[in-house]
Amino acid sequence: MQITIQRPAQIGGQMTRISTHSTSIIIDLGHNLPSNDNKDALDNDSTIAELTQGCSAILYTHYHGDHIGLFHRVPDSIPQYIGPVAKQIVCRKYQQLCCLPEKECSAAFKHAFRTASNMKIFQAKQTLYFGDIAITPYFVSHSAYDSYMFLIEAEGKKILHTGDFRGHGYLSKGLEATLKYFVGQVDVLIIEGTMLARPEEKVRTEMELCQEATKQMNVHKYSFIHCSSTDIERLASFKNANNRIIPKRALITDAFQKDILDLFSRTAGKQSSCFDFGQVFTYNEHNQKLKEWMITNGFTMFVRATPKFHSYLDHLLPILPATETLFIYSMWNGYITNGSTQNTEYIRLQEHFANNKILHLHTSGHATAEVLRKVCNLTNPRLAIIPIHREKSTDFKSIGISPSLQEKIITQDYSMEGIDVILAPTSHTRQ
Ligand SMILES: [Zn+2]
Ligand SMILES: [Zn+2]
């Protein structure tokens, strides 16, 4: 068996290929994370055709671009799989992108929309079979909804690929039980290590974040929230904070975000009221009645860094009392601090609120060192631990696992018991 991992020592842009003598599958086909130097050597049709050649299926852990970003380049003959709600989110996102005024992009977005619409879906805990490879998805909590880890079984070996996950979300409760009762001991653990580079970062639970948001919303009648438009748990934290305020304040956004929230209410919202967003209103500057109600009772508005929201803010902020208006930025700080990861659009959005209270209130979508250690201990890998999705400078040993597990950490090419691990192949044609 061969396990080939592209770009293991960076966050994002991941691809893992698992091959037996007869069958190959790929887990994730991600683009490099957006940065000022956003070139991705894999981002062209011929390289992706070469990398995916002979592969029976591609399975995505979740819909973040650093895991799915190259899906539109995959030849139509290779089936691609994703979670059921994740598929709907990807389709809605590309439907939105197809409407952008930049005509030069529209053909590419239309192609991506068609490719996403043709994706197959898998269900949690239902095993898929490709040749002699069995692969079972297990639900995890992450800043993308409908995210999964995969248990791969082939040639008598068990491999767990965690994807991106965390232990401090509302949806993290099942993590330990899943590992104990469904996964058990594995031979190889392929595990994310995003948080290793940020040991000092404060990691609140979503519940704690919700409590802090409630406190702030209680003293600010008008709240504008900038968070990921598809992160169900974060959106729920702010929705739940909003719902605790009396008298009731409206939840306002645009048609795209409303569609996503309504989708969450129809799916996860049926399992738990935490994810039922209730009635969400679409902002329209010509709807005088809605505007009067918003100003009288207060409101919470989910915003994004797009021209439409800049226009909404230009229109709304001058008529709202500055001291009662709050802006919450709820994403990774790296997008607004200086450096290669800075997003100028995010900064522009925040600049609207120069006269208002600005609060940075966030918690990571990734597992802390403590949770990574727990996963290592629960799966007790017999042969190897392969850390991926991490900064190059980080040392996975720092999570504090036992010396015998530390010895199993692999950061360069290695062979054991019939498994060849190929990390960061120098040529993408190497198989
Ligand atoms: Zn990621
Ligand atoms: Zn992710």
Coordinates of C-alpha atoms and ligand atoms in Angstrom, one line a residue:
M1 CA 0.0 0.0 0.0
Q2 CA 1.1 3.6 -0.7
I3 CA 0.1 6.7 1.2
T4 CA 1.1 9.8 -0.7
I5 CA 0.5 13.2 0.8
Q6 CA 1.0 16.4 -1.0
R7 CA 2.1 19.5 1.0
P8 CA 1.9 17.8 4.4
A9 CA 3.9 20.5 6.2
Q10 CA 1.6 23.5 5.4
I11 CA -1.9 24.5 6.4
G12 CA -4.2 23.8 3.5
G13 CA -3.7 22.7 -0.1
Q14 CA -3.8 19.1 1.1
M15 CA -4.3 15.9 -0.9
T16 CA -3.8 12.3 0.4
R17 CA -3.8 9.4 -2.1
I18 CA -4.1 5.9 -0.8
S19 CA -3.3 3.1 -3.2
T20 CA -3.4 -0.7 -2.9
H21 CA -2.0 -2.9 -5.7
S22 CA -5.4 -2.5 -7.6
T23 CA -7.2 0.6 -6.4
S24 CA -6.5 4.2 -5.5
I25 CA -8.7 6.8 -3.7
I26 CA -7.9 10.4 -2.9
I27 CA -9.0 12.3 0.2
D28 CA -9.3 16.1 -0.3
L29 CA -7.9 18.1 -3.2
G30 CA -7.3 21.5 -1.7
H31 CA -6.1 24.8 -3.0
N32 CA -3.4 26.7 -1.1
L33 CA -4.9 29.1 1.4
P34 CA -5.6 32.6 0.1
S35 CA -2.6 34.9 0.7
N36 CA -0.9 37.7 -1.1
D37 CA 1.2 35.1 -2.9
N38 CA -1.7 32.9 -4.0
K39 CA 0.0 30.8 -6.6
D40 CA -0.8 27.1 -6.5
A41 CA 1.4 24.9 -8.7
L42 CA -1.3 22.2 -8.8
D43 CA -4.0 24.6 -9.9
N44 CA -4.2 23.6 -13.6
D45 CA -6.1 20.9 -15.5
S46 CA -3.1 18.9 -16.7
T47 CA -1.5 18.6 -13.2
I48 CA -4.8 17.5 -11.6
A49 CA -5.5 15.1 -14.5
E50 CA -2.0 13.6 -13.8
L51 CA -2.4 13.5 -10.0
T52 CA -5.9 11.9 -10.2
Q53 CA -5.1 9.4 -13.0
G54 CA -6.2 5.9 -12.2
C55 CA -8.1 6.9 -9.1
S56 CA -11.5 5.4 -8.3
A57 CA -12.9 8.2 -6.3
I58 CA -12.1 11.5 -4.5
L59 CA -13.7 12.0 -1.1
Y60 CA -13.8 15.4 0.6
T61 CA -13.7 15.8 4.4
H62 CA -15.4 19.2 4.1
Y63 CA -16.0 22.2 1.8
H64 CA -13.3 24.7 2.8
G65 CA -11.2 25.7 -0.2
D66 CA -8.0 24.4 1.2
H67 CA -9.6 20.9 1.0
I68 CA -11.9 21.1 -2.0
G69 CA -10.5 24.1 -4.0
L70 CA -9.3 22.0 -7.0
F71 CA -12.5 19.9 -7.5
H72 CA -13.5 21.7 -10.6
R73 CA -10.3 20.5 -12.4
V74 CA -11.0 16.8 -11.8
P75 CA -11.8 14.9 -15.0
D76 CA -15.6 14.0 -15.2
S77 CA -14.8 10.3 -15.3
I78 CA -13.7 10.3 -11.7
P79 CA -16.6 10.4 -9.1
Q80 CA -16.3 12.9 -6.4
Y81 CA -18.0 12.5 -3.0
I82 CA -18.9 14.9 -0.2
G83 CA -21.4 15.1 2.7
P84 CA -25.1 15.7 1.8
V85 CA -25.5 19.2 3.3
A86 CA -21.9 20.1 2.3
K87 CA -22.9 19.4 -1.3
Q88 CA -25.8 21.8 -1.1
I89 CA -23.6 24.5 0.4
V90 CA -21.0 24.2 -2.3
C91 CA -23.7 24.4 -5.0
R92 CA -25.3 27.4 -3.4
K93 CA -21.9 29.1 -3.1
Y94 CA -21.1 28.6 -6.8
Q95 CA -24.7 29.6 -7.8
Q96 CA -23.9 32.9 -6.0
L97 CA -20.5 33.3 -7.7
C98 CA -22.1 32.7 -11.2
C99 CA -24.1 36.0 -10.5
L100 CA -21.0 38.1 -10.1
P101 CA -20.7 41.0 -12.6
E102 CA -17.1 40.0 -13.6
K103 CA -18.0 38.2 -16.8
E104 CA -14.5 36.7 -17.3
C105 CA -15.0 34.4 -14.3
S106 CA -18.5 33.3 -15.1
A107 CA -17.7 30.4 -17.4
A108 CA -15.3 28.9 -14.8
F109 CA -17.9 29.4 -12.0
K110 CA -20.6 27.8 -14.2
H111 CA -18.4 24.8 -14.8
A112 CA -17.6 24.5 -11.0
F113 CA -21.4 24.7 -10.3
R114 CA -22.1 21.9 -12.7
T115 CA -19.2 19.8 -11.3
A116 CA -20.5 20.4 -7.7
S117 CA -24.0 19.5 -8.8
N118 CA -22.8 16.2 -10.1
M119 CA -21.0 15.2 -6.9
K120 CA -22.1 12.1 -5.2
I121 CA -22.9 12.1 -1.5
F122 CA -21.9 9.8 1.4
Q123 CA -23.6 9.4 4.8
A124 CA -22.0 9.2 8.2
K125 CA -21.1 5.7 9.3
Q126 CA -22.1 4.2 5.9
T127 CA -19.1 2.4 4.4
L128 CA -18.3 2.9 0.7
Y129 CA -16.3 0.3 -1.2
F130 CA -13.9 1.0 -4.1
G131 CA -12.1 -2.1 -5.3
D132 CA -10.4 -3.5 -2.2
I133 CA -10.6 -0.2 -0.2
A134 CA -13.4 0.3 2.3
I135 CA -13.9 3.9 3.6
T136 CA -16.3 5.0 6.3
P137 CA -17.0 8.7 7.1
Y138 CA -17.5 9.8 10.7
F139 CA -19.0 13.2 11.6
V140 CA -16.8 15.8 13.2
S141 CA -17.1 19.4 14.5
H142 CA -15.2 22.0 12.5
S143 CA -15.8 25.5 11.3
A144 CA -17.4 24.0 8.2
Y145 CA -20.7 22.1 8.7
D146 CA -21.1 18.5 7.6
S147 CA -17.4 17.7 8.1
Y148 CA -16.0 14.2 8.4
M149 CA -13.0 12.1 9.3
F150 CA -12.5 8.9 7.3
L151 CA -11.6 5.4 8.4
I152 CA -9.9 3.6 5.5
E153 CA -9.6 -0.2 5.6
A154 CA -7.5 -2.1 3.0
E155 CA -5.0 -5.0 2.8
G156 CA -5.7 -5.7 6.5
K157 CA -4.7 -2.3 7.7
K158 CA -6.7 0.6 9.3
I159 CA -5.9 4.2 8.5
L160 CA -7.7 7.1 10.1
H161 CA -7.6 10.5 8.3
T162 CA -9.0 13.1 10.6
G163 CA -9.5 16.0 8.2
D164 CA -10.0 19.3 10.1
F165 CA -11.7 18.9 13.4
R166 CA -12.0 20.2 17.0
G167 CA -13.1 19.3 20.4
H168 CA -14.7 22.5 21.7
G169 CA -17.8 23.0 19.4
Y170 CA -21.4 22.1 20.1
L171 CA -21.1 19.3 17.6
S172 CA -17.9 17.8 19.2
K173 CA -19.7 15.8 21.8
G174 CA -19.6 12.5 19.8
L175 CA -15.8 12.6 19.0
E176 CA -14.6 10.5 21.9
A177 CA -17.3 7.9 21.6
T178 CA -16.8 7.7 17.8
L179 CA -13.1 7.0 18.3
K180 CA -13.7 4.5 21.1
Y181 CA -16.6 2.5 19.7
F182 CA -16.4 2.8 15.9
V183 CA -12.7 3.4 15.1
G184 CA -10.7 1.8 17.8
Q185 CA -7.0 1.1 17.4
V186 CA -5.6 2.0 13.9
D187 CA -2.4 1.2 12.1
V188 CA -1.8 4.7 10.7
L189 CA -3.2 8.0 12.0
I190 CA -3.1 10.9 9.6
I191 CA -3.9 13.9 11.8
E192 CA -4.2 17.7 11.4
G193 CA -2.0 19.9 13.6
T194 CA -3.1 23.5 12.8
M195 CA -3.1 24.7 16.4
L196 CA 0.5 23.5 17.1
A197 CA 1.7 26.9 15.7
R198 CA -0.7 28.9 18.0
P199 CA -0.2 27.4 21.5
E200 CA -0.9 30.8 23.1
E201 CA -4.3 31.3 21.3
K202 CA -7.3 31.5 23.6
V203 CA -9.6 28.6 22.8
R204 CA -13.1 29.3 24.1
T205 CA -15.9 26.8 23.7
E206 CA -18.7 28.0 21.3
M207 CA -20.9 28.2 24.4
E208 CA -18.5 30.6 26.1
L209 CA -18.4 32.7 22.9
C210 CA -22.2 32.8 22.9
Q211 CA -22.2 34.0 26.5
E212 CA -19.7 36.8 25.7
A213 CA -21.7 37.8 22.6
T214 CA -24.9 38.0 24.7
K215 CA -23.3 40.3 27.2
Q216 CA -22.2 42.7 24.4
M217 CA -25.5 42.5 22.6
N218 CA -27.3 43.4 25.8
V219 CA -25.6 46.8 25.9
H220 CA -25.6 47.4 22.1
K221 CA -28.9 47.5 20.4
Y222 CA -27.5 47.1 16.8
S223 CA -25.0 44.3 16.2
F224 CA -23.2 43.6 12.9
I225 CA -21.4 40.2 12.8
H226 CA -18.6 39.3 10.4
C227 CA -18.2 35.5 10.6
S228 CA -17.9 32.7 8.1
S229 CA -21.2 32.5 6.2
T230 CA -21.2 28.7 6.3
D231 CA -20.0 28.0 9.8
I232 CA -23.2 26.7 11.4
E233 CA -21.9 26.6 14.9
R234 CA -20.6 30.2 14.9
L235 CA -23.8 31.5 13.3
A236 CA -25.8 29.5 15.9
S237 CA -23.7 31.1 18.7
F238 CA -24.7 34.6 17.5
K239 CA -28.3 33.6 16.7
N240 CA -28.7 32.1 20.2
A241 CA -27.1 35.3 21.8
N242 CA -29.6 37.4 19.8
N243 CA -32.6 35.3 20.8
R244 CA -31.8 35.8 24.5
I245 CA -32.4 39.6 24.2
I246 CA -35.8 41.0 25.2
P247 CA -37.7 42.4 23.4
K248 CA -37.0 40.2 20.4
R249 CA -34.6 41.5 17.9
A250 CA -34.7 40.6 14.2
L251 CA -32.0 38.5 12.5
I252 CA -31.2 40.3 9.3
T253 CA -28.9 39.4 6.3
D254 CA -28.9 39.1 2.5
A255 CA -30.6 36.5 0.3
F256 CA -27.5 34.3 0.1
Q257 CA -26.9 34.1 3.9
K258 CA -30.7 33.6 4.4
D259 CA -30.6 30.6 2.1
I260 CA -27.7 29.0 4.0
L261 CA -29.4 29.7 7.4
D262 CA -32.7 28.2 6.1
L263 CA -30.8 25.1 4.8
F264 CA -29.2 24.7 8.3
S265 CA -32.7 25.1 9.9
R266 CA -34.1 22.4 7.6
T267 CA -31.2 19.9 8.3
A268 CA -29.3 20.3 11.6
G269 CA -32.2 22.4 13.0
K270 CA -34.5 19.4 12.9
Q271 CA -32.1 17.6 15.3
S272 CA -31.5 20.5 17.7
S273 CA -33.1 23.9 18.2
C274 CA -29.6 25.2 18.6
F275 CA -29.4 25.2 14.8
D276 CA -32.9 26.3 14.0
F277 CA -32.5 29.9 12.9
G278 CA -36.2 30.6 12.8
Q279 CA -37.4 33.5 10.7
V280 CA -34.5 35.3 9.0
F281 CA -35.2 38.6 7.2
T282 CA -33.5 39.8 4.0
Y283 CA -32.4 43.4 4.2
N284 CA -33.8 45.7 1.6
E285 CA -33.1 49.4 1.9
H286 CA -36.5 50.2 0.3
N287 CA -38.5 48.2 2.9
Q288 CA -39.3 51.1 5.2
K289 CA -41.4 48.9 7.5
L290 CA -38.6 46.5 8.2
K291 CA -36.2 49.3 8.7
E292 CA -38.4 51.0 11.3
W293 CA -38.9 47.7 13.1
M294 CA -35.1 47.2 13.1
I295 CA -34.4 50.6 14.5
T296 CA -37.1 50.4 17.2
N297 CA -36.3 46.9 18.5
G298 CA -32.7 46.5 17.6
F299 CA -31.3 43.8 15.3
T300 CA -28.4 41.5 14.6
M301 CA -27.1 41.5 11.0
F302 CA -24.7 38.9 9.5
V303 CA -22.4 40.8 7.1
R304 CA -19.8 39.9 4.6
A305 CA -17.0 41.9 2.9
T306 CA -18.9 42.4 -0.4
P307 CA -20.0 45.5 -2.3
K308 CA -23.6 44.8 -1.4
F309 CA -22.9 45.0 2.4
H310 CA -20.7 48.1 1.9
S311 CA -23.8 49.7 0.4
Y312 CA -26.1 48.5 3.2
L313 CA -23.6 49.9 5.8
D314 CA -23.3 53.3 4.0
H315 CA -27.0 53.5 4.2
L316 CA -27.7 52.2 7.7
L317 CA -24.8 53.4 9.9
P318 CA -25.5 57.1 9.6
I319 CA -29.0 56.6 11.0
L320 CA -28.0 54.4 14.0
P321 CA -26.7 55.8 17.3
A322 CA -22.9 55.3 17.3
T323 CA -22.7 54.2 21.0
E324 CA -25.4 51.6 20.6
T325 CA -23.8 50.0 17.5
L326 CA -21.4 47.1 17.7
F327 CA -19.2 45.3 15.1
I328 CA -18.1 41.8 16.0
Y329 CA -15.3 40.3 13.9
S330 CA -15.4 36.5 14.4
M331 CA -12.7 35.0 12.2
W332 CA -9.0 34.3 12.5
N333 CA -7.0 37.4 13.3
G334 CA -4.5 36.6 10.7
Y335 CA -6.9 37.9 8.0
I336 CA -6.7 41.4 9.3
T337 CA -3.3 41.7 10.9
N338 CA -0.3 42.6 8.7
G339 CA 1.3 39.9 6.7
S340 CA 0.9 37.6 3.8
T341 CA -2.5 36.4 5.0
Q342 CA -4.1 39.9 5.3
N343 CA -7.4 40.4 3.5
T344 CA -7.9 44.0 2.5
E345 CA -11.6 43.5 1.9
Y346 CA -12.0 42.4 5.6
I347 CA -10.1 45.5 6.7
R348 CA -12.3 47.7 4.5
L349 CA -15.4 46.2 6.1
Q350 CA -14.2 46.9 9.6
E351 CA -13.3 50.5 8.7
H352 CA -17.0 51.3 8.4
F353 CA -17.1 51.0 12.2
A354 CA -14.4 53.6 13.1
N355 CA -17.0 55.4 15.4
N356 CA -18.4 52.2 17.0
K357 CA -17.3 49.5 19.3
I358 CA -15.3 46.9 17.5
L359 CA -15.0 43.5 19.2
H360 CA -12.8 40.6 18.0
L361 CA -14.6 37.5 19.3
H362 CA -13.5 34.2 17.9
T363 CA -12.5 30.6 18.7
S364 CA -10.7 28.2 16.5
G365 CA -12.2 25.5 14.2
H366 CA -9.2 23.3 15.0
A367 CA -8.2 20.8 17.7
T368 CA -6.1 22.0 20.6
A369 CA -3.0 20.1 21.6
E370 CA -5.0 18.4 24.4
V371 CA -7.6 17.1 21.9
L372 CA -4.9 16.0 19.4
R373 CA -3.3 14.0 22.3
K374 CA -6.6 12.4 23.2
V375 CA -7.1 11.3 19.6
C376 CA -3.6 9.8 19.5
N377 CA -4.2 8.0 22.8
L378 CA -7.7 6.7 21.8
T379 CA -6.6 5.4 18.4
N380 CA -3.2 4.3 19.7
P381 CA -1.6 4.0 16.2
R382 CA 0.3 0.7 15.8
L383 CA 2.7 1.9 13.1
A384 CA 2.6 5.6 12.3
I385 CA 1.3 9.0 13.1
I386 CA 1.5 11.4 10.2
P387 CA 0.9 15.0 11.1
I388 CA -0.5 17.1 8.2
H389 CA -2.2 20.5 7.8
R390 CA 0.4 22.2 10.1
E391 CA 3.1 24.9 10.0
K392 CA 6.4 23.5 8.9
S393 CA 8.2 24.7 12.0
T394 CA 5.9 22.8 14.4
D395 CA 6.8 19.7 16.2
F396 CA 3.9 17.2 16.8
K397 CA 5.8 15.8 19.8
S398 CA 4.9 19.0 21.6
I399 CA 1.3 17.7 22.2
G400 CA 2.7 15.6 25.0
I401 CA 2.1 12.0 23.8
S402 CA 4.0 9.0 25.3
P403 CA 7.6 8.3 24.1
S404 CA 6.4 5.1 22.3
L405 CA 3.8 7.2 20.3
Q406 CA 6.3 9.9 19.7
E407 CA 8.6 7.4 18.0
K408 CA 5.8 6.7 15.5
I409 CA 5.6 10.3 14.2
I410 CA 6.6 10.4 10.6
T411 CA 7.7 13.6 8.8
Q412 CA 9.6 12.1 5.9
D413 CA 9.3 9.2 3.5
Y414 CA 9.1 5.9 5.3
S415 CA 8.2 2.2 4.7
M416 CA 6.8 -0.2 7.2
E417 CA 4.9 -3.6 7.1
G418 CA 4.0 -3.2 3.4
I419 CA 3.0 0.5 3.6
D420 CA 5.1 3.1 1.8
V421 CA 4.5 6.7 3.0
I422 CA 5.6 9.3 0.5
L423 CA 5.5 12.8 1.9
A424 CA 5.7 16.0 -0.2
P425 CA 6.8 14.3 -3.4
T426 CA 9.3 16.4 -5.2
S427 CA 7.6 15.6 -8.5
H428 CA 3.9 15.3 -8.6
T429 CA 4.2 12.5 -11.1
R430 CA 5.9 10.2 -8.5
Q431 CA 3.4 7.4 -7.6
Ligands
ZN1 ZN -8.1 23.2 6.4
ZN2 ZN -11.3 23.5 7.2

